[in-house]
PDB file of C-alpha atoms and ligand atoms in Angstrom:
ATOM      1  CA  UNK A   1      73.316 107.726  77.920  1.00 73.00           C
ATOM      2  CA  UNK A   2      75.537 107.680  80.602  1.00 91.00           C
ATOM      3  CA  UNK A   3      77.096 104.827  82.204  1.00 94.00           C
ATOM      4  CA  UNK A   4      77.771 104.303  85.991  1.00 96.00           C
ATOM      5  CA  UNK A   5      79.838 102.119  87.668  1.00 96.00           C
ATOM      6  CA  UNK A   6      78.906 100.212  91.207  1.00 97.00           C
ATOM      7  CA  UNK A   7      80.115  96.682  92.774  1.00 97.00           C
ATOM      8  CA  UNK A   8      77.954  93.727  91.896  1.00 97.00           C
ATOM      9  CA  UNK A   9      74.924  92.388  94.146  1.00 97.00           C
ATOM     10  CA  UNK A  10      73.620  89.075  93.596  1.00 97.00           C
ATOM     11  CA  UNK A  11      70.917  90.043  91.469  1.00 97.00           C
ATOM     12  CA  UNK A  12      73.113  90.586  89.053  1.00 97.00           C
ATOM     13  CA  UNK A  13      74.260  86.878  88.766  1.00 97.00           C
ATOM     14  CA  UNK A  14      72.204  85.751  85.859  1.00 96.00           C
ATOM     15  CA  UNK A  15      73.459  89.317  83.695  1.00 96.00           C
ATOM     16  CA  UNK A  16      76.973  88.278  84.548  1.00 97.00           C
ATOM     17  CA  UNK A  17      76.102  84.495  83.892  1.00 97.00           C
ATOM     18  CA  UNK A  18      75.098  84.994  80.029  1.00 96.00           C
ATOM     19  CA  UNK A  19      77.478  87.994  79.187  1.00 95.00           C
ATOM     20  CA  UNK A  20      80.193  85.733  80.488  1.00 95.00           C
ATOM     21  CA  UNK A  21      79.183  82.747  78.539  1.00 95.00           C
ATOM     22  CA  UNK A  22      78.883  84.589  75.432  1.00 94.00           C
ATOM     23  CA  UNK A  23      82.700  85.252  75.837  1.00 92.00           C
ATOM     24  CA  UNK A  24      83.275  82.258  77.163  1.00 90.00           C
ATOM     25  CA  UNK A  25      81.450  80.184  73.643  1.00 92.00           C
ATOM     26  CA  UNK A  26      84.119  82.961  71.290  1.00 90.00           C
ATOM     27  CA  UNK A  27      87.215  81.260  73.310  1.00 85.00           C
ATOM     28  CA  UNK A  28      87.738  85.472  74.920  1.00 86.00           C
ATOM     29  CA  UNK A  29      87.028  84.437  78.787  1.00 87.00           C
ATOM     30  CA  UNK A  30      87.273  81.420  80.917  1.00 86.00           C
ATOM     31  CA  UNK A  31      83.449  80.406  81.734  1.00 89.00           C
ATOM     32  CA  UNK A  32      82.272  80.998  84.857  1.00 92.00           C
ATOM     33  CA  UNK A  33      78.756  79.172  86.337  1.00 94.00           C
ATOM     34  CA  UNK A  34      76.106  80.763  88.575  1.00 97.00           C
ATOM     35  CA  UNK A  35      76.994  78.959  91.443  1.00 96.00           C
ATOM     36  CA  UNK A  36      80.790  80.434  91.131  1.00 95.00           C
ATOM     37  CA  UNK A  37      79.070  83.966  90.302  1.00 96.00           C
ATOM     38  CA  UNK A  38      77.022  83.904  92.885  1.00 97.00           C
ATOM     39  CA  UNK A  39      79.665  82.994  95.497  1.00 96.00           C
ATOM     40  CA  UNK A  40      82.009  85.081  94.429  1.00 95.00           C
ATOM     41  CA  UNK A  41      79.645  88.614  93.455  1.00 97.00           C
ATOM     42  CA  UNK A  42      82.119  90.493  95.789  1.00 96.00           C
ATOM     43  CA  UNK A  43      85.411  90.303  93.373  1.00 96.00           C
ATOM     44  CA  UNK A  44      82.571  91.446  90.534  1.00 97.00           C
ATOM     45  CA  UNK A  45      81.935  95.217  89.410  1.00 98.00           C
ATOM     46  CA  UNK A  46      79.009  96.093  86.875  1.00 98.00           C
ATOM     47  CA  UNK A  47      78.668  98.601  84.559  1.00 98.00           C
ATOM     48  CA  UNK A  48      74.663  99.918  83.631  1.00 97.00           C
ATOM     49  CA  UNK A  49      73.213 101.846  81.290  1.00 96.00           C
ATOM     50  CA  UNK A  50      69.514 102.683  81.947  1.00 94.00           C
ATOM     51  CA  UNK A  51      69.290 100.787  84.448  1.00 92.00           C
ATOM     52  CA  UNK A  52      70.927  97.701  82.462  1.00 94.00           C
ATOM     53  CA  UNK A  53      74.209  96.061  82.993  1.00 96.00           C
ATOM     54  CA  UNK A  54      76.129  96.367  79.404  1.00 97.00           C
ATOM     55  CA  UNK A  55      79.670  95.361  80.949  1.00 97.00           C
ATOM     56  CA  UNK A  56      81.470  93.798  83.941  1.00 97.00           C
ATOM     57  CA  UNK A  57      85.222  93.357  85.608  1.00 97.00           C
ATOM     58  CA  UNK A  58      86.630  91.692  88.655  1.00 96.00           C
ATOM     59  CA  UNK A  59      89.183  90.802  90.861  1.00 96.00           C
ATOM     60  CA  UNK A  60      91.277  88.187  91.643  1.00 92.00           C
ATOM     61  CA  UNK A  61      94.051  88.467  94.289  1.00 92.00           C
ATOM     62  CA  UNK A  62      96.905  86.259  92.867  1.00 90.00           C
ATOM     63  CA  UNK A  63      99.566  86.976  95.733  1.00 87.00           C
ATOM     64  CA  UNK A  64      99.932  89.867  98.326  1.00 88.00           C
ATOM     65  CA  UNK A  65     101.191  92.186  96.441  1.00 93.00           C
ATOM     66  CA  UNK A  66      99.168  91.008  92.971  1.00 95.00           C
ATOM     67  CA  UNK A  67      95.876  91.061  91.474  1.00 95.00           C
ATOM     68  CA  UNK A  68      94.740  89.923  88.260  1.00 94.00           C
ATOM     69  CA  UNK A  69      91.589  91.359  86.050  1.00 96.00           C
ATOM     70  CA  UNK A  70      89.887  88.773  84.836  1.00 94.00           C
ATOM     71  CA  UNK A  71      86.101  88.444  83.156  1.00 94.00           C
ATOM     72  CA  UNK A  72      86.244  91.986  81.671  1.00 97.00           C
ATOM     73  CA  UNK A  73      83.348  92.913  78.877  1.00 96.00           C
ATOM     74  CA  UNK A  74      81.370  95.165  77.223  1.00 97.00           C
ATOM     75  CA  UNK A  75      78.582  93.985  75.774  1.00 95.00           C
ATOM     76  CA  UNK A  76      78.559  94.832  71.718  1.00 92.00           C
ATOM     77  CA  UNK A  77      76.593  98.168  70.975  1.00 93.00           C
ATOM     78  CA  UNK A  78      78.413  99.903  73.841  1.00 96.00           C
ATOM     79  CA  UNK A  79      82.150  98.945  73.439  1.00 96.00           C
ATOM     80  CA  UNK A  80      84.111 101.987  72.613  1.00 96.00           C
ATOM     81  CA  UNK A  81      82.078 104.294  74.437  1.00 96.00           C
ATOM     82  CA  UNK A  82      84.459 104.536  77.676  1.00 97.00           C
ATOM     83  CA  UNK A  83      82.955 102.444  79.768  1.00 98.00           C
ATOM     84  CA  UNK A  84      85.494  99.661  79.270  1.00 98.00           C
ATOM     85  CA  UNK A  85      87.936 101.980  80.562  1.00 98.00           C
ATOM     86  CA  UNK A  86      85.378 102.919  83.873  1.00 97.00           C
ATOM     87  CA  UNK A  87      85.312  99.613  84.889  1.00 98.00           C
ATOM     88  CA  UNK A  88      88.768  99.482  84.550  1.00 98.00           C
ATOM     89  CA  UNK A  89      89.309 102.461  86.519  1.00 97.00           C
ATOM     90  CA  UNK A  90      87.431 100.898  89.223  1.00 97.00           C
ATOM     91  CA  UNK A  91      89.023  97.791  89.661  1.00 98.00           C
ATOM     92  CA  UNK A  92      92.377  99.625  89.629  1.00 97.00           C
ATOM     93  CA  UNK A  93      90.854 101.887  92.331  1.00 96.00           C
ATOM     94  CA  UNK A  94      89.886  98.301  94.729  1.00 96.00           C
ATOM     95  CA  UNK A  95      93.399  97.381  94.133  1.00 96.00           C
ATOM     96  CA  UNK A  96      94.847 100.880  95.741  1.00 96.00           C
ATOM     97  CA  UNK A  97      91.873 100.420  98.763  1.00 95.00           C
ATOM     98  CA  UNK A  98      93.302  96.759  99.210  1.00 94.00           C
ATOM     99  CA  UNK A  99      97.028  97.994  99.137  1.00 95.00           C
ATOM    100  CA  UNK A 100      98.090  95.899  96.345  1.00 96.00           C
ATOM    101  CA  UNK A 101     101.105  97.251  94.543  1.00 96.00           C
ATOM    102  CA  UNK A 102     100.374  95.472  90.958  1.00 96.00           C
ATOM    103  CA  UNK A 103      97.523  94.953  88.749  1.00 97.00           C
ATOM    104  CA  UNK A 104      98.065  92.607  85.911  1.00 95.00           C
ATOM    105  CA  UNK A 105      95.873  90.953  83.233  1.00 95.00           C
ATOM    106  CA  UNK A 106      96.551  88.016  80.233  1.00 92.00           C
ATOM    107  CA  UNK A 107      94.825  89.562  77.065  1.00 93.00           C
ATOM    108  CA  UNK A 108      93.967  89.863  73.467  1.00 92.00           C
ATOM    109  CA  UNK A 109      92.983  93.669  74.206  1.00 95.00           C
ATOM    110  CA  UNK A 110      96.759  94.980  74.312  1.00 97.00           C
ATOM    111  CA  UNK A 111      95.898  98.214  72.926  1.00 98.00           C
ATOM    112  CA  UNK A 112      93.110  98.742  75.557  1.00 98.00           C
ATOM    113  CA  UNK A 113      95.195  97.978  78.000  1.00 98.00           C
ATOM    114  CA  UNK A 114      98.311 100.271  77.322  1.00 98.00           C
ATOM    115  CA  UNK A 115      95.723 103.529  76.730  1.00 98.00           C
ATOM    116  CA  UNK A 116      95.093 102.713  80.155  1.00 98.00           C
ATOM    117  CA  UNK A 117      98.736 102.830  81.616  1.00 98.00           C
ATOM    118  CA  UNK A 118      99.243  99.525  81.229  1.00 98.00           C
ATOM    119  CA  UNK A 119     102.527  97.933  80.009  1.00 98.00           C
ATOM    120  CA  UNK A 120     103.519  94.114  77.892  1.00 97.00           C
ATOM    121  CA  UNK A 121     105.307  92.169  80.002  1.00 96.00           C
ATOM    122  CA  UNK A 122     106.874  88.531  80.164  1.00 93.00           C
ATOM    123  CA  UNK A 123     103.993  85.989  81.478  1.00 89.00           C
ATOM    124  CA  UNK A 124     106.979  84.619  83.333  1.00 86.00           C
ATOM    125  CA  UNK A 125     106.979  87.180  85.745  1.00 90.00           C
ATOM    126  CA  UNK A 126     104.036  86.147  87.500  1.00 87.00           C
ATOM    127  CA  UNK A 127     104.988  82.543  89.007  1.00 81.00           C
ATOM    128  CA  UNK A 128     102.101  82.848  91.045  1.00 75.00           C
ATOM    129  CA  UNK A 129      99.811  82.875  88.002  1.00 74.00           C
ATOM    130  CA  UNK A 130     101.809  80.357  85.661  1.00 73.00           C
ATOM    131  CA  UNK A 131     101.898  77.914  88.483  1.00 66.00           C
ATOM    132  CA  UNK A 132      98.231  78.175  90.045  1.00 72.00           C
ATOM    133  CA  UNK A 133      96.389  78.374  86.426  1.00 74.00           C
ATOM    134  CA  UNK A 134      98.017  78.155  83.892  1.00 73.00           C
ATOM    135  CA  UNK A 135      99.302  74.753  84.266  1.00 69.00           C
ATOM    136  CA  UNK A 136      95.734  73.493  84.001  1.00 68.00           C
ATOM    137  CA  UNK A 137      94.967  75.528  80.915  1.00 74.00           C
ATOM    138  CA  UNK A 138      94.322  73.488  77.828  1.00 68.00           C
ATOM    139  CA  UNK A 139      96.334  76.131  76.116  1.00 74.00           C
ATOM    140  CA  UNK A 140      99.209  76.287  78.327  1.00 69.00           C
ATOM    141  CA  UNK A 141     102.129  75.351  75.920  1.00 70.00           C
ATOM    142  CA  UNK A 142     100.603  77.557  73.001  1.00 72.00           C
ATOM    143  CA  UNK A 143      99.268  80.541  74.869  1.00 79.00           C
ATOM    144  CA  UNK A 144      98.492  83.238  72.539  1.00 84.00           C
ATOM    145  CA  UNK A 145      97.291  86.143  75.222  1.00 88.00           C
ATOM    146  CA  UNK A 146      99.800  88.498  76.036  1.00 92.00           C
ATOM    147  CA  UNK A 147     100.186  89.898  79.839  1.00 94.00           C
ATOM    148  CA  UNK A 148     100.232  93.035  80.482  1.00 96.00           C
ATOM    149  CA  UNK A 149     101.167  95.051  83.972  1.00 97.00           C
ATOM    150  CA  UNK A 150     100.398  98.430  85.804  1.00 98.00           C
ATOM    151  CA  UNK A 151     102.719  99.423  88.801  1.00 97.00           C
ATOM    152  CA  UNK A 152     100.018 101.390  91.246  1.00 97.00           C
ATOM    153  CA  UNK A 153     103.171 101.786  93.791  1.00 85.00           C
ATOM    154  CA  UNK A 154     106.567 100.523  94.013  1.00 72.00           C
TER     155      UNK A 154
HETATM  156  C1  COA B 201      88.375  95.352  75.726  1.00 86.97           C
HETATM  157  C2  COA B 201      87.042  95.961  76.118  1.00 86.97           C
HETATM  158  C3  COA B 201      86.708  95.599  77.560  1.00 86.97           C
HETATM  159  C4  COA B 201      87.196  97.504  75.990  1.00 86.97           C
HETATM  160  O1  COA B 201      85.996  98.126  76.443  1.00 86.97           O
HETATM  161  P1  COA B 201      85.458  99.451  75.732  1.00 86.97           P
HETATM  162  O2  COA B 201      84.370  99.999  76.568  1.00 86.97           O
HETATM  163  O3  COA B 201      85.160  99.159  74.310  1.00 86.97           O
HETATM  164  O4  COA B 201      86.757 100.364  75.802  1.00 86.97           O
HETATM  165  P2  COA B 201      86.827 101.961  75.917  1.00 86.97           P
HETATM  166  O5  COA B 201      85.731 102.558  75.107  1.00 86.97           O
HETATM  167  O6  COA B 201      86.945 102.343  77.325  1.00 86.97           O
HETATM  168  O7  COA B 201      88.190 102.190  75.171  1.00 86.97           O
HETATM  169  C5  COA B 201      89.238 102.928  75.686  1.00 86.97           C
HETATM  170  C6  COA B 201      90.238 103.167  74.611  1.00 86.97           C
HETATM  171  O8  COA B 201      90.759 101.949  74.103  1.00 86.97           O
HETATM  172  C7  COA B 201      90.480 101.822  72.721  1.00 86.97           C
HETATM  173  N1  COA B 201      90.103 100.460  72.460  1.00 86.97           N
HETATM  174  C8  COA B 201      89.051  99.805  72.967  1.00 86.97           C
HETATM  175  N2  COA B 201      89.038  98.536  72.496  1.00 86.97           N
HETATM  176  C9  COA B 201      90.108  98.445  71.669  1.00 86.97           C
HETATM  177  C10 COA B 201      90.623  97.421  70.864  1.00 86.97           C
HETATM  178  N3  COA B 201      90.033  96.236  70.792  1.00 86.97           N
HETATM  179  N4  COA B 201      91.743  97.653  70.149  1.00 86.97           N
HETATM  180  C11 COA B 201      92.316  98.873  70.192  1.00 86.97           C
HETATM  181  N5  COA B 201      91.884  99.883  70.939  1.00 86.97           N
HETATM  182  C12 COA B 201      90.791  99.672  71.650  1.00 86.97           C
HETATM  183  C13 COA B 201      89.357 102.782  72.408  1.00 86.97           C
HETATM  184  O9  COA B 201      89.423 103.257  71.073  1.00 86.97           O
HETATM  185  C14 COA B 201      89.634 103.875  73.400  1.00 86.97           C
HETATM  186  O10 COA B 201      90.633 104.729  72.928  1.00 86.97           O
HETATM  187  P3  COA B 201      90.409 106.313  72.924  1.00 86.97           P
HETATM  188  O11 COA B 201      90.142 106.671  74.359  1.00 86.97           O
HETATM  189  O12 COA B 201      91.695 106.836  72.395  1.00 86.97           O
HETATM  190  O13 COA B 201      89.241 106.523  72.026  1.00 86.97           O
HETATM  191  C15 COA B 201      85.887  95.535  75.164  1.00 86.97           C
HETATM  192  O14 COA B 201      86.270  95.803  73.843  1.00 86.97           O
HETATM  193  C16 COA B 201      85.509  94.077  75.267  1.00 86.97           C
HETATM  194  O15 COA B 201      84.545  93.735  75.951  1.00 86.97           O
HETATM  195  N6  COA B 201      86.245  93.160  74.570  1.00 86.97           N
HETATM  196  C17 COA B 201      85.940  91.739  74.586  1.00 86.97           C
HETATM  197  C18 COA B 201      86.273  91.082  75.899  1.00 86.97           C
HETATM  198  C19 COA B 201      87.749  91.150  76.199  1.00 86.97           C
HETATM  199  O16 COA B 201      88.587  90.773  75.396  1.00 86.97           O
HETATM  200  N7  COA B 201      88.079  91.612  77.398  1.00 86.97           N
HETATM  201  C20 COA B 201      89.429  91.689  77.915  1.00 86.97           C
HETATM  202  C21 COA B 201      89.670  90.500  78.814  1.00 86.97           C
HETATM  203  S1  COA B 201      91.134  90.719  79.775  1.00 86.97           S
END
């Protein structure tokens, strides 16, 4: 069962739709609808097994030199199997193509993220996060998810 990695196409919208919203319903991931799926595919990367999508990853460039992952999952019966990490791997791998020095995420997964190079940092550090979305966040003054940072170049 091996899993391979590729950039999202549009027929993967409704996959990405209901694996979304079934992190979205346990509070894990900001929903996202079809229309915003389907409009923005290209910041999306899939992961399939058998010719089924079991996880997915993007993009979203937060400043020139800063990108954050957002809407990463694995769907349950193939978490812990690496393929968490592959997606990773690949959105770390856009960021070097686009030139962008840092590659940040806001998590519950810290222990993911450091086996992957990744390092805790202060949320403050990222004005251009704290001040675009956070400040409309619900849970802005009691944010529990803990940012975390990899350095691709200095
Ligand atoms: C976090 C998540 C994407 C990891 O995907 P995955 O495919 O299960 O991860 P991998 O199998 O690549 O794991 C890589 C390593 O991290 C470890 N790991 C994975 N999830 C972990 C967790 N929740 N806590 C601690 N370690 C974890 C694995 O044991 C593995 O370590 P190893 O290589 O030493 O065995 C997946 O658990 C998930 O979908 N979680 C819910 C959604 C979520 O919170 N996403 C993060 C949003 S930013």
């Amino acid at each position: 069962m091996t899993a391979v990695c590729r950039k999202a196409s549009p027929k993967d919208v409704d996959s990405l739709y209901l694996m979304i919203k079934g992190y979205a319903e346990r509070g894990i991931m900001l929903p996202r609808s079809r229309d915003v799926l389907e409009r923005q595919i290209d910041l999306f990367v899939v992961a399939e097994v058998d010719g089924n999508v079991v996880g997915c990853g993007s993009l979203c460039q937060l400043g020139n030199d800063l990108v954050e992952v957002r809407s990463l999952g694995i769907s349950e019966g193939h978490k812990g199997q690496g393929i968490g990490s592959l997606l990773l791997d690949k959105l770390v791998e856009e960021a070097r193509e686009l030139q962008i020095p840092k590659i940040m995420a806001l998590t519950y997964e810290v222990s993911f993220f450091e086996k992957n190079g990744f390092v805790i940092v202060s949320k403050e550090i990222f004005p251009e996060k704290v001040w675009t979305d956070c400040v409309h966040c619900s849970k802005q003054s009691c944010c529990d998810e803990i940012a975390v940072l990899k350095v691709l170049s200095e």
